[in-house]
CSV table of C-alpha atoms in Angstrom, one decimal:
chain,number,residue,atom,x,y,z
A,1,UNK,CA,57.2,-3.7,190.9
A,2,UNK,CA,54.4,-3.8,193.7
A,3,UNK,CA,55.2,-5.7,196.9
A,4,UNK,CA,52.4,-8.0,198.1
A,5,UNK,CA,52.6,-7.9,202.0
A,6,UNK,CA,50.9,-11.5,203.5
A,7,UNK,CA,50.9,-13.8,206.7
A,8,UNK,CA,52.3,-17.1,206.0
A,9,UNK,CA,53.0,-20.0,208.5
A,10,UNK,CA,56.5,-21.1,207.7
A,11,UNK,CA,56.6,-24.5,208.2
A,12,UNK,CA,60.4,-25.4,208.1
A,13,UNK,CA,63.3,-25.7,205.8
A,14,UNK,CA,63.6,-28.5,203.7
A,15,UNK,CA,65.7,-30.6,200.7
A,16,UNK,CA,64.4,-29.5,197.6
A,17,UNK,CA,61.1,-30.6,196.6
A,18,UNK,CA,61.1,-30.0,192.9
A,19,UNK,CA,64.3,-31.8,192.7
A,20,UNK,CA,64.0,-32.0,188.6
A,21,UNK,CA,63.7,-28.5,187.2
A,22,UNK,CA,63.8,-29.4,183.7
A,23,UNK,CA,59.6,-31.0,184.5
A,24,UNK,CA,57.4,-27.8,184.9
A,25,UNK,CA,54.7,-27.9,187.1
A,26,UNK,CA,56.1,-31.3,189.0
A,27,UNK,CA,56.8,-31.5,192.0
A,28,UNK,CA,58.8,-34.7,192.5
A,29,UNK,CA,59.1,-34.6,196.6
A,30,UNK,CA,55.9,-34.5,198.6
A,31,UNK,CA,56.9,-35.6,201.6
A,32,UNK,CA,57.1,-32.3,203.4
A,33,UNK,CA,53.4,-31.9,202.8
A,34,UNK,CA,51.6,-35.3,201.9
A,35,UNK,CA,50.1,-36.8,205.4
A,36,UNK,CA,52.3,-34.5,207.7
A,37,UNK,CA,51.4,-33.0,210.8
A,38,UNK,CA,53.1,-29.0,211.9
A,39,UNK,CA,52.8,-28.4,215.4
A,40,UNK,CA,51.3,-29.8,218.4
A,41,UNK,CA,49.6,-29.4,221.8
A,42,UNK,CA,53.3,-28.8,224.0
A,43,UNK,CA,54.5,-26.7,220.6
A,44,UNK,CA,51.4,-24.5,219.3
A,45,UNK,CA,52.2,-23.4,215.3
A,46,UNK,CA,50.4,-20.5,215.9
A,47,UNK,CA,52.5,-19.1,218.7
A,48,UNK,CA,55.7,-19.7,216.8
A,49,UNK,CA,55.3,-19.5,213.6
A,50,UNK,CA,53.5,-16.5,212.3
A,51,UNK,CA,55.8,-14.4,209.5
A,52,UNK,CA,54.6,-11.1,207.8
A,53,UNK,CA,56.6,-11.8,204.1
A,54,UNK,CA,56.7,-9.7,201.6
A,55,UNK,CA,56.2,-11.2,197.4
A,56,UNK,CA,57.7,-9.1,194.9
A,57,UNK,CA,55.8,-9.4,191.6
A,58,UNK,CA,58.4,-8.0,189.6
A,59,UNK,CA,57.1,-8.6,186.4
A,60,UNK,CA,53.5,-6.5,187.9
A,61,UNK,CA,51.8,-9.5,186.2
A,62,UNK,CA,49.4,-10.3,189.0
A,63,UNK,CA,50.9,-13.5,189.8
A,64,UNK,CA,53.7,-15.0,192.2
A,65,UNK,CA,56.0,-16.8,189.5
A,66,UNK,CA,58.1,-19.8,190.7
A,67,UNK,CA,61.2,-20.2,189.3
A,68,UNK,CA,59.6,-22.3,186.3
A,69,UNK,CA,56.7,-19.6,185.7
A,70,UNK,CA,56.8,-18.5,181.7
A,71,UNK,CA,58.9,-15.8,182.7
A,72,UNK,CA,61.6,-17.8,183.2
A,73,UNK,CA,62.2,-15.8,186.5
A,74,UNK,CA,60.9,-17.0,189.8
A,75,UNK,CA,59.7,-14.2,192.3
A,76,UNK,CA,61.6,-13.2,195.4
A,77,UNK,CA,60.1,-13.3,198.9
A,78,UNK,CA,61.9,-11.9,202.1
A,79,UNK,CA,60.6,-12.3,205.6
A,80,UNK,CA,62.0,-12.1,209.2
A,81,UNK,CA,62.6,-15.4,210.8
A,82,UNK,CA,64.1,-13.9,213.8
A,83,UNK,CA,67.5,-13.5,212.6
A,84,UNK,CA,67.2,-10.7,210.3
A,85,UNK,CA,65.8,-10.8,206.7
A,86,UNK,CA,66.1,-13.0,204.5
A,87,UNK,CA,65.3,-13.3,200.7
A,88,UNK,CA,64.4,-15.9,198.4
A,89,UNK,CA,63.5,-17.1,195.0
A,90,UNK,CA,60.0,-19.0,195.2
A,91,UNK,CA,61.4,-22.8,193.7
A,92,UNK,CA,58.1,-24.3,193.8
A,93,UNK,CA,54.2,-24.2,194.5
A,94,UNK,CA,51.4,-27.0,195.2
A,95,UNK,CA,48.5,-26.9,196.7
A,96,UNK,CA,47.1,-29.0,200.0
A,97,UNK,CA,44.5,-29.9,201.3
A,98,UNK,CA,43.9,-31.0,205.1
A,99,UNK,CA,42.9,-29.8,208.6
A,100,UNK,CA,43.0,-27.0,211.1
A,101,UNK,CA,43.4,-27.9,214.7
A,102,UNK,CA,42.6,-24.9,217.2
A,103,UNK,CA,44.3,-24.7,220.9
A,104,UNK,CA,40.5,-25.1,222.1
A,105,UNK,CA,39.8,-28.3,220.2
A,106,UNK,CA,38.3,-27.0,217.5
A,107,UNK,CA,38.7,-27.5,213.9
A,108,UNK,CA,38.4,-26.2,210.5
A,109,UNK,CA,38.7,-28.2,206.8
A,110,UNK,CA,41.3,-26.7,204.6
A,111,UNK,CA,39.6,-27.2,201.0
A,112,UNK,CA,42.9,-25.5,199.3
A,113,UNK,CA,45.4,-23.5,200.5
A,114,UNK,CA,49.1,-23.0,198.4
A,115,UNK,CA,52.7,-23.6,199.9
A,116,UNK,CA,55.7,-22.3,198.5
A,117,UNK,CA,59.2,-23.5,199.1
A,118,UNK,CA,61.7,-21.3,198.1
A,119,UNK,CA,65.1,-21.8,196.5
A,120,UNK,CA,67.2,-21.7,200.3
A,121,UNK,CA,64.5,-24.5,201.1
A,122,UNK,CA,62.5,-22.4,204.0
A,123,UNK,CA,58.5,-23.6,203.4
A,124,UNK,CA,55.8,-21.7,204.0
A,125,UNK,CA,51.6,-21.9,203.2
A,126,UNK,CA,50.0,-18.9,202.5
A,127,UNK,CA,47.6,-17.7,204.9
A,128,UNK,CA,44.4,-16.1,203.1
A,129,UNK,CA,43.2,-17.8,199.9
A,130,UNK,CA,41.5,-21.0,200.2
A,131,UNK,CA,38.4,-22.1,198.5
A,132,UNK,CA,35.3,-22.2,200.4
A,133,UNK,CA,36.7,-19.3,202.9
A,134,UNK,CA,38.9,-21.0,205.0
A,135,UNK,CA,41.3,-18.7,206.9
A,136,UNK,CA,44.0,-19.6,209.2
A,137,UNK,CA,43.3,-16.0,210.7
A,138,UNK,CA,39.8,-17.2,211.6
A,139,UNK,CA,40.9,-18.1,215.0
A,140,UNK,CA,43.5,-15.9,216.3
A,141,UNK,CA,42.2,-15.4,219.9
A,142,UNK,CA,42.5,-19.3,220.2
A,143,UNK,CA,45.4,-19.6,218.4
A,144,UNK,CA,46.6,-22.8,216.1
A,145,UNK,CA,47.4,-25.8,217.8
A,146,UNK,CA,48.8,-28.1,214.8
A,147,UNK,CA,48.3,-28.7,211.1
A,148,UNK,CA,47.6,-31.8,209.0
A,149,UNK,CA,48.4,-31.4,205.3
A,150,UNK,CA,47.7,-33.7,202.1
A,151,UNK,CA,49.1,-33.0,199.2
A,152,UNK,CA,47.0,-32.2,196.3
A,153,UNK,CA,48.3,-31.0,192.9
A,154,UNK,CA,51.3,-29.5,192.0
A,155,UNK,CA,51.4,-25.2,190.9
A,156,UNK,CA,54.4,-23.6,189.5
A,157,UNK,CA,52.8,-20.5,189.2
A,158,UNK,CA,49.7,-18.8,190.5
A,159,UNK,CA,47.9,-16.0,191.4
A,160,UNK,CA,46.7,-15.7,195.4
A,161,UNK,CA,47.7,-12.0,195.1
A,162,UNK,CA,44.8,-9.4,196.7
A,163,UNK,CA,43.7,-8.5,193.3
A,164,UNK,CA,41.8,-11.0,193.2
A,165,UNK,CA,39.2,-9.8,194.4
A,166,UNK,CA,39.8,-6.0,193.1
A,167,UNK,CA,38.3,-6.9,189.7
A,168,UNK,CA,35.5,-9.3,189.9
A,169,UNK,CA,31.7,-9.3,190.5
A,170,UNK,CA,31.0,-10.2,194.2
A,171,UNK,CA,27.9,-10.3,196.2
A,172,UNK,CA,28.2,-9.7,200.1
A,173,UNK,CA,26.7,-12.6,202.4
A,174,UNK,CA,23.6,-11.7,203.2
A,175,UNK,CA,22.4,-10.2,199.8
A,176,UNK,CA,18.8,-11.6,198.4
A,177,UNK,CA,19.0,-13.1,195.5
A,178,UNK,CA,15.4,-13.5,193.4
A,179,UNK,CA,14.8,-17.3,193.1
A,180,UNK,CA,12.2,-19.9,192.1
A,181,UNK,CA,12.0,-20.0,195.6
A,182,UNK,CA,11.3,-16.6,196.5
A,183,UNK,CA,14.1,-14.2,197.7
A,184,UNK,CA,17.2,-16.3,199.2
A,185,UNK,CA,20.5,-15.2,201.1
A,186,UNK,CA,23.2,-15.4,198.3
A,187,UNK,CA,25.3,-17.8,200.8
A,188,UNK,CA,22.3,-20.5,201.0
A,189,UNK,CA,22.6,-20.6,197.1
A,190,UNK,CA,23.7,-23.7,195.9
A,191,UNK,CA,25.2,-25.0,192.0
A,192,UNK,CA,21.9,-26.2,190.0
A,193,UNK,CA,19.3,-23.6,192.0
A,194,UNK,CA,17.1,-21.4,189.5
A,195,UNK,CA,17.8,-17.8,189.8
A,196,UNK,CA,15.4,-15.6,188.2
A,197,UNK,CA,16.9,-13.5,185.1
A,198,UNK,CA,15.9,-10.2,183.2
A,199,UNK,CA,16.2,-12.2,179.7
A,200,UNK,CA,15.5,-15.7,180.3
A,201,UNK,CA,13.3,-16.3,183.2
A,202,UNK,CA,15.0,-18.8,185.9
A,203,UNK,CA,18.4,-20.2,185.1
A,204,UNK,CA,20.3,-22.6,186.9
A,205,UNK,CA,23.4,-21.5,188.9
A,206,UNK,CA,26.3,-23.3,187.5
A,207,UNK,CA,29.1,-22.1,189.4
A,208,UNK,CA,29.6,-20.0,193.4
A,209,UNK,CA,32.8,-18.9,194.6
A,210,UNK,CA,33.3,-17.5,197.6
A,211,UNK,CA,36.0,-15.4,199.8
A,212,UNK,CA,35.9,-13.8,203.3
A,213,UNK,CA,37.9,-11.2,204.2
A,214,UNK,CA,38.8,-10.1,207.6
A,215,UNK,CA,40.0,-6.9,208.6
A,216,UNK,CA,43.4,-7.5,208.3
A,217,UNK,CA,42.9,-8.0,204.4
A,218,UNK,CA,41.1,-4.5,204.4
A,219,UNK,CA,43.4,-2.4,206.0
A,220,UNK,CA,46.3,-4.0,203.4
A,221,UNK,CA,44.5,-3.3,200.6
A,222,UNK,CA,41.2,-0.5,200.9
A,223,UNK,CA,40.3,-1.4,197.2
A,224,UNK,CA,38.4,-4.9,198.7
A,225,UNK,CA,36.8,-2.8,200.9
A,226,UNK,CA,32.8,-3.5,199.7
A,227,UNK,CA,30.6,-0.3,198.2
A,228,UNK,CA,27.3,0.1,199.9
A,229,UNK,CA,24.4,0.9,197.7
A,230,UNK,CA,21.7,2.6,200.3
A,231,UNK,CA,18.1,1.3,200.0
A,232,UNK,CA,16.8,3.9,197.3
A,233,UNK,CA,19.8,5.0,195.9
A,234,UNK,CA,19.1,3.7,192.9
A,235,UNK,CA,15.9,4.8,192.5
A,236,UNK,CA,12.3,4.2,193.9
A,237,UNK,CA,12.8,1.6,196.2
A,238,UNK,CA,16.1,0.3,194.1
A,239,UNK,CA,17.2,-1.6,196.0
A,240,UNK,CA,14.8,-1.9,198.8
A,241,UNK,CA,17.2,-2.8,201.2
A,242,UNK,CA,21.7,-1.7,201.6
A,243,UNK,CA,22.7,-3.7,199.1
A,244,UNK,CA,26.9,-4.8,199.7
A,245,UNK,CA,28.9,-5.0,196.5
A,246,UNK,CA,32.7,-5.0,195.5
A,247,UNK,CA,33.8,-2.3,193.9
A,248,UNK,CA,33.6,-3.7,190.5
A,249,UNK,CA,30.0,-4.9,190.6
A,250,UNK,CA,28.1,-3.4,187.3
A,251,UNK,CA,25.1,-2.3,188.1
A,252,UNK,CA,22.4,-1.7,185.5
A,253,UNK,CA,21.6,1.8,184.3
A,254,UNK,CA,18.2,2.4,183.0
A,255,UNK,CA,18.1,5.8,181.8
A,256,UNK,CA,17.4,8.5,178.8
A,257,UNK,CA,20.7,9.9,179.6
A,258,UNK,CA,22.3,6.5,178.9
A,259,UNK,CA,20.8,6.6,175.5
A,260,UNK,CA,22.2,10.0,174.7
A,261,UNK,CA,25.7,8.6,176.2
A,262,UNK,CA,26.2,5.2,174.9
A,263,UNK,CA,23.1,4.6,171.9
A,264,UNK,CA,21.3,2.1,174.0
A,265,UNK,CA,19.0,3.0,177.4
A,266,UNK,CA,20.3,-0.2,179.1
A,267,UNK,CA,24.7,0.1,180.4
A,268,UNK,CA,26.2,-1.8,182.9
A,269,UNK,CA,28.5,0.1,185.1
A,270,UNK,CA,30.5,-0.7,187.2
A,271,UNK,CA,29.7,0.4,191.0
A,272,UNK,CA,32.7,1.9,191.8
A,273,UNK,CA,32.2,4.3,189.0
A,274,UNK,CA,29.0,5.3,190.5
A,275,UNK,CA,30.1,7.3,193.8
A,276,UNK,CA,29.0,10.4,193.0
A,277,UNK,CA,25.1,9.0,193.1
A,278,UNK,CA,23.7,9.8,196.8
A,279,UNK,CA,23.5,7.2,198.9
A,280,UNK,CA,26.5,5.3,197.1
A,281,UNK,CA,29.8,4.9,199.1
A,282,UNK,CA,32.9,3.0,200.0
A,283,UNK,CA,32.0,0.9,203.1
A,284,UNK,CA,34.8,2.0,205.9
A,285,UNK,CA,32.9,0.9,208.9
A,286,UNK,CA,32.8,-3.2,207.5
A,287,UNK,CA,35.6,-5.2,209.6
A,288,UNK,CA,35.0,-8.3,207.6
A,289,UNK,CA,33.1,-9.3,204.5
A,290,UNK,CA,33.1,-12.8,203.2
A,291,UNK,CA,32.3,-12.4,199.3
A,292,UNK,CA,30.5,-14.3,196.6
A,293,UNK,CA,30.5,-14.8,193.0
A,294,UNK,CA,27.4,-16.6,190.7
A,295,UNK,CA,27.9,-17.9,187.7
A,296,UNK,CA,25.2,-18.8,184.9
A,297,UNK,CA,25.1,-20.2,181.4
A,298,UNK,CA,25.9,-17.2,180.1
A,299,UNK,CA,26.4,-13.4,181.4
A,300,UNK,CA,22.7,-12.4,183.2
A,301,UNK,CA,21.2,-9.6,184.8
A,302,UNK,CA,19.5,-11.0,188.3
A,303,UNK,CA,18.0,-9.1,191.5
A,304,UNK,CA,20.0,-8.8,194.5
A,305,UNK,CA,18.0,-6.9,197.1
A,306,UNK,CA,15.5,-5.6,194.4
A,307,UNK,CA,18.1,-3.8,192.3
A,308,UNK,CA,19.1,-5.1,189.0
A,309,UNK,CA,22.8,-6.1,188.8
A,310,UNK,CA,25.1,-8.4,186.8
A,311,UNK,CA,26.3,-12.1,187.6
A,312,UNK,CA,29.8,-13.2,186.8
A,313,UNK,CA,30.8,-12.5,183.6
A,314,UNK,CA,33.4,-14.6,181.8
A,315,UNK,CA,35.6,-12.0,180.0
A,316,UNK,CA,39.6,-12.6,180.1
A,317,UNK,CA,39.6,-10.0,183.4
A,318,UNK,CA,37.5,-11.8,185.1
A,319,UNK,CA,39.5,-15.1,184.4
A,320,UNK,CA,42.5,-13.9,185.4
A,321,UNK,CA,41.1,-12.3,188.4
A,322,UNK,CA,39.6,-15.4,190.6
A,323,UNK,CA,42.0,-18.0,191.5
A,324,UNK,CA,43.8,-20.7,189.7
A,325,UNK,CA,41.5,-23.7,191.2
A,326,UNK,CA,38.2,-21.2,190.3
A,327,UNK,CA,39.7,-20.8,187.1
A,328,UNK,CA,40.2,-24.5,186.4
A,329,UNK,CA,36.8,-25.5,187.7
A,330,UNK,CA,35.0,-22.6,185.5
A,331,UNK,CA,37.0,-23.8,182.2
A,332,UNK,CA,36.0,-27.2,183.0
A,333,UNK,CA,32.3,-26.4,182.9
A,334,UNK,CA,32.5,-23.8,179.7
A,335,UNK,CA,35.8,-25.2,178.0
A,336,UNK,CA,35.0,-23.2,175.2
A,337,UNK,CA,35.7,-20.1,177.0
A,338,UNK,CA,39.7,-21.1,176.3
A,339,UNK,CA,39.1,-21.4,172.5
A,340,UNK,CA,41.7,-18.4,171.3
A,341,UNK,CA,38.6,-17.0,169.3
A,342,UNK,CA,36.0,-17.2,172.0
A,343,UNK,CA,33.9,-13.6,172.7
A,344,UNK,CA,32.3,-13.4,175.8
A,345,UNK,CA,29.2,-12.2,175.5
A,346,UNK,CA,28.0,-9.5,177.9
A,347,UNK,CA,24.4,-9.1,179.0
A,348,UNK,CA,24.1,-5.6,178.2
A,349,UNK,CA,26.1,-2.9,177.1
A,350,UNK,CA,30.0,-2.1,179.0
A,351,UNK,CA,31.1,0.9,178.3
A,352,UNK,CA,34.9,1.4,177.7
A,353,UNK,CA,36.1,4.3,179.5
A,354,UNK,CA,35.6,4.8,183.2
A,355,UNK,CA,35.2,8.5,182.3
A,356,UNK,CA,32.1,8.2,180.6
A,357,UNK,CA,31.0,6.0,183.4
A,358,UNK,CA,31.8,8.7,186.1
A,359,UNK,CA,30.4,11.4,183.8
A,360,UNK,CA,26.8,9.2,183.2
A,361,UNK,CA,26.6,9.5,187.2
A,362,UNK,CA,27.0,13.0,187.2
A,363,UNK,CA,24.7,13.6,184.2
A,364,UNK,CA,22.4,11.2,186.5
A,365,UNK,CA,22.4,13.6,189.8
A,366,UNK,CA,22.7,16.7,188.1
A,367,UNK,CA,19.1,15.9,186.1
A,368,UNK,CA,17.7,14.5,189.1
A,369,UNK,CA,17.2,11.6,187.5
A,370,UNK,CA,17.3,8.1,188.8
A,371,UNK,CA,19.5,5.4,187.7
A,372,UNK,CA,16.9,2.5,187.1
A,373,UNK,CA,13.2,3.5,186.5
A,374,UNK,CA,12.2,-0.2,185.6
A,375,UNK,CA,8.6,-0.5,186.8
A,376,UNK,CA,9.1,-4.3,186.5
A,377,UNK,CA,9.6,-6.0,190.4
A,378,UNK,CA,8.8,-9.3,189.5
């Protein structure tokens, strides 16, 4: 029954939005959030409207369940509006667009961003998860001045939870990525550019997502926190420069002792699972990292700073790890990916067991042996 801890804007307590329950994912009253403005110049949002609230997923599924979520059971929230705590059932979820307007005239797009009303009416917008990195926390020095919302689509349940990012493959800004174009910074990537891949030459990138995360996000949960890979780590001049990962980033293994492990010279493992390799380590002096994830055609091995790593694979984890939009937009471009049958296939070998994984590092440092020997640098 973990307790997901988040900064919300509560935005004020209205009539009940999803005034017919028996319609799921409807949500019949939009006015609250449909071409409405929070706060202004003489009364700041920021200032007065910050709440630390606490989600309970009680059914540990990952996701904050409104009350028409296929449990059956919405999810409670309790927060301190100044009066003492209070606790909720979540009623009802969409999704906004609109703008951020700071108290020293600047401004910032809101792509997507979720708000919640709960079953005692109180409404409130989440404050970390919107497509293409927005923040509200972004700002904080200046503070917000007001809010503009638009409605956008309706979500009876979704999943804006932390783990998010815990189990999916993410690039830190500033990683090069081998290109037609010679080595590029992962965030000046865009949808159709032709990465260069072990097995297929250059593909076209057919999907980025991105997240930042300040350091507010890293102290609540130390499992974003990115894994550095130290230039040489990984062997000779693998990678040739600190490469930033999150912990779940598989990393290719190139190595006899792989085939004596696993039947095949070539594993992906994941980089958390690789710790005990010098020059591997959890990342505690990063305050922020803004994360990105590529997707191809099909599950590929690319370079990122040299090294050879994997790109986003689609494998039911992975889908249920990224958000509900990057879900929708991904299922959109390979539909067949929700065909009950479908296998992802995976560019090289994933072991099952994380101890095997641990122990092929330890087998790795104790032979003195490095993790990729691939002579080919393309």
């Amino acid at each position: 029954m973990p307790i997901i801890t988040a900064d919300v804007l509560y935005l004020g307590n209205f009539s009940d939005m999803d005034t017919n329950e028996d319609k799921k994912g409807i949500v019949e009253d939009t006015s609250p959030i449909d071409g409405v403005t929070y706060g202004s110049a003489a009364n700041p949002l920021f200032s007065n409207s910050l709440v630390t609230a606490n989600f309970n997923d009680s059914n540990n599924n990952g996701n904050l369940d409104s009350d028409h979520a296929t449990s059956g059971v919405g999810e409670s929230v309790s927060y301190d509006l100044g009066s003492g705590t209070t606790s909720s059932v979540i009623d009802t979820v969409a999704t906004v667009s609109g703008t951020i307007y700071y108290k020293d005239g600047s401004s910032v797009t809101i792509n997507e961003a979720y708000v919640y009303q709960l079953q005692n009416g109180d409404l409130f917008i989440y404050n970390s998860n919107w497509s293409g990195s927005t923040d509200l926390n972004q700002n904080t020095g200046v503070g917000i001045e007001s809010l503009d919302l638009d409605y956008k689509i309706d979500r009876e349940w979704n999943d804006i939870y932390a783990g998010e990012i815990e189990s999916i493959v993410c690039f830190a800004a500033g990683t090069l990525i081998k290109t037609i174009k010679g080595e590029c910074e992962i965030e000046s990537l865009s949808v159709g550019d032709q990465v260069l891949t072990m097995d297929a030459g250059y593909q076209p990138i057919s999907w980025i997502g991105r997240r930042h995360l300040n350091r507010r996000d890293l102290a609540k949960n130390q499992k974003l926190r990115p894994i550095r890979i130290k230039a040489g780590a990984l062997g000779p001049n693998l990678p040739t420069k600190d490469l930033l990962v999150s912990p779940q980033h598989r990393v290719l293994i190139a190595s006899p002792i792989a085939v004596r492990m696993f039947g095949t010279a070539e594993v992906l493992i994941p980089v958390n699972k690789l710790l005990a390799l010098e020059g591997i380590d959890i990342d505690l002096g990063v305050r922020e990292v803004e994360y990105f994830h590529i997707l191809l055609d099909s599950h590929h091995i690319v370079w990122s700073n040299g090294a050879q790593t994997e790109t986003l694979y689609t494998g039911p984890e992975a889908l249920k790890s990224v958000s509900s939009a990057a879900r929708e937009e991904i299922t959109s471009l390979f539909p067949e990916i929700l065909d009950p049958d479908y296998i992802a296939s995976s560019a090289r070998q994933i072991p099952e067991k994380g101890k095997r994984m641990k122990k092929l590092a330890q087998r790795l440092v104790q032979n003195n042996k490095a993790a990729q020997h691939l002579e080919m640098q393309l």
